[in-house]
């Protein structure tokens, strides 16, 4: 627990909670008129509920869950396209585990695997590269998924495949970026947001300056935060102090991990392998300009969309959400998970309707795991 217990100190937490309460009172935050703070990252959502921070902070603080779960924001059409690739007899389809149970329109990857598709869970794209080396007669496809946190590892895998000439390896690229959906939310006149707790893992790669527009263009404070309870409490306090002082700045609470300008090696790999798509579809937000990445022409041989003629490289269809499934509204902070009519009834971890209930960063999974299920049972 060394280097973690220091950030779980109850005395420090109590002191931070007292300071939060004092500043919240000073700015007039109440249960009826709360300060709305969006935690962008799904990892922060789970930490908030794991440690009960939503119940401990001043009643005038309202946490709003943002679109920071990459599995959750993936539209069902892309899941369907994964399954279409995976069900080809020549393909070994590889993916991270939290994508296995995300439902498409007909089935999930796990169900497709049960029906005979060769779908394998891996811990890294390097595992997929090794499968390609060992299976020269098969097409090995890696499901490239995630924000800027996981994008570099996929880029480095593609570069390695190019060096080795592994023609049977490709990536189904669904990498997306954080700043663009935040701008879309801030442009939504129905959203009420007073400040942001910024993503820690993403910021390790991109640094803090990609968020400058939040403060400069919209006048909202943002504090990049760590994932331990005192990290989050300190970040909330920093947001409140900015509001109290009439400031709007980008601050870095997680400076022990997040460099101001990001990770140069990771950024170079991303720039070499990827370029921006003109637009990309997000669950709950629709198409957002320049919010997704695609593989550059120089690495086209490793682009599964090009290789299999699927996805944005072919005719696409819009797939609606299941009836009464409110994933889009939950993910964009419009409602809480328990306000979804299917939460804990038609949608559970065992039989999910939407990705938010099964992803390790999903808001619905956080509510269920850390008390939401009890809340539904008591109704």
PDB file of N, CA and C in Angstrom, residues 39-47 66 68-69 360-362:
ATOM      1  N   UNK A  39     -17.131  14.924 -13.558  1.00  0.00           N
ATOM      2  CA  UNK A  39     -15.909  14.123 -13.639  1.00  0.00           C
ATOM      3  C   UNK A  39     -15.941  13.437 -15.000  1.00  0.00           C
ATOM      4  N   UNK A  40     -14.983  13.781 -15.833  1.00  0.00           N
ATOM      5  CA  UNK A  40     -14.982  13.323 -17.220  1.00  0.00           C
ATOM      6  C   UNK A  40     -14.683  11.829 -17.312  1.00  0.00           C
ATOM      7  N   UNK A  41     -13.805  11.334 -16.460  1.00  0.00           N
ATOM      8  CA  UNK A  41     -13.294   9.968 -16.560  1.00  0.00           C
ATOM      9  C   UNK A  41     -14.163   8.973 -15.808  1.00  0.00           C
ATOM     10  N   UNK A  42     -14.443   7.836 -16.440  1.00  0.00           N
ATOM     11  CA  UNK A  42     -15.202   6.788 -15.771  1.00  0.00           C
ATOM     12  C   UNK A  42     -14.471   6.203 -14.582  1.00  0.00           C
ATOM     13  N   UNK A  43     -13.135   6.227 -14.609  1.00  0.00           N
ATOM     14  CA  UNK A  43     -12.376   5.778 -13.450  1.00  0.00           C
ATOM     15  C   UNK A  43     -12.620   6.660 -12.239  1.00  0.00           C
ATOM     16  N   UNK A  44     -12.805   7.945 -12.464  1.00  0.00           N
ATOM     17  CA  UNK A  44     -13.146   8.850 -11.368  1.00  0.00           C
ATOM     18  C   UNK A  44     -14.542   8.558 -10.833  1.00  0.00           C
ATOM     19  N   UNK A  45     -15.479   8.253 -11.729  1.00  0.00           N
ATOM     20  CA  UNK A  45     -16.838   7.908 -11.282  1.00  0.00           C
ATOM     21  C   UNK A  45     -16.800   6.729 -10.330  1.00  0.00           C
ATOM     22  N   UNK A  46     -16.056   5.701 -10.683  1.00  0.00           N
ATOM     23  CA  UNK A  46     -15.980   4.510  -9.830  1.00  0.00           C
ATOM     24  C   UNK A  46     -15.290   4.835  -8.509  1.00  0.00           C
ATOM     25  N   UNK A  47     -14.255   5.665  -8.544  1.00  0.00           N
ATOM     26  CA  UNK A  47     -13.581   6.037  -7.296  1.00  0.00           C
ATOM     27  C   UNK A  47     -14.503   6.844  -6.392  1.00  0.00           C
ATOM     28  N   UNK A  66     -19.525  12.196 -16.835  1.00  0.00           N
ATOM     29  CA  UNK A  66     -19.264  12.562 -18.214  1.00  0.00           C
ATOM     30  C   UNK A  66     -19.010  11.369 -19.115  1.00  0.00           C
ATOM     31  N   UNK A  68     -16.639   9.643 -20.226  1.00  0.00           N
ATOM     32  CA  UNK A  68     -15.240   9.265 -20.112  1.00  0.00           C
ATOM     33  C   UNK A  68     -14.997   7.775 -20.048  1.00  0.00           C
ATOM     34  N   UNK A  69     -15.950   6.984 -20.515  1.00  0.00           N
ATOM     35  CA  UNK A  69     -15.784   5.529 -20.585  1.00  0.00           C
ATOM     36  C   UNK A  69     -15.751   5.150 -22.057  1.00  0.00           C
ATOM     37  N   UNK A 360     -15.951  -1.634 -17.026  1.00  0.00           N
ATOM     38  CA  UNK A 360     -15.301  -1.373 -15.740  1.00  0.00           C
ATOM     39  C   UNK A 360     -15.277   0.107 -15.400  1.00  0.00           C
ATOM     40  N   UNK A 361     -15.601   0.970 -16.362  1.00  0.00           N
ATOM     41  CA  UNK A 361     -15.651   2.406 -16.110  1.00  0.00           C
ATOM     42  C   UNK A 361     -17.061   2.967 -16.281  1.00  0.00           C
ATOM     43  N   UNK A 362     -18.060   2.107 -16.483  1.00  0.00           N
ATOM     44  CA  UNK A 362     -19.412   2.568 -16.733  1.00  0.00           C
ATOM     45  C   UNK A 362     -20.085   3.136 -15.491  1.00  0.00           C
TER      46      UNK A 362
END
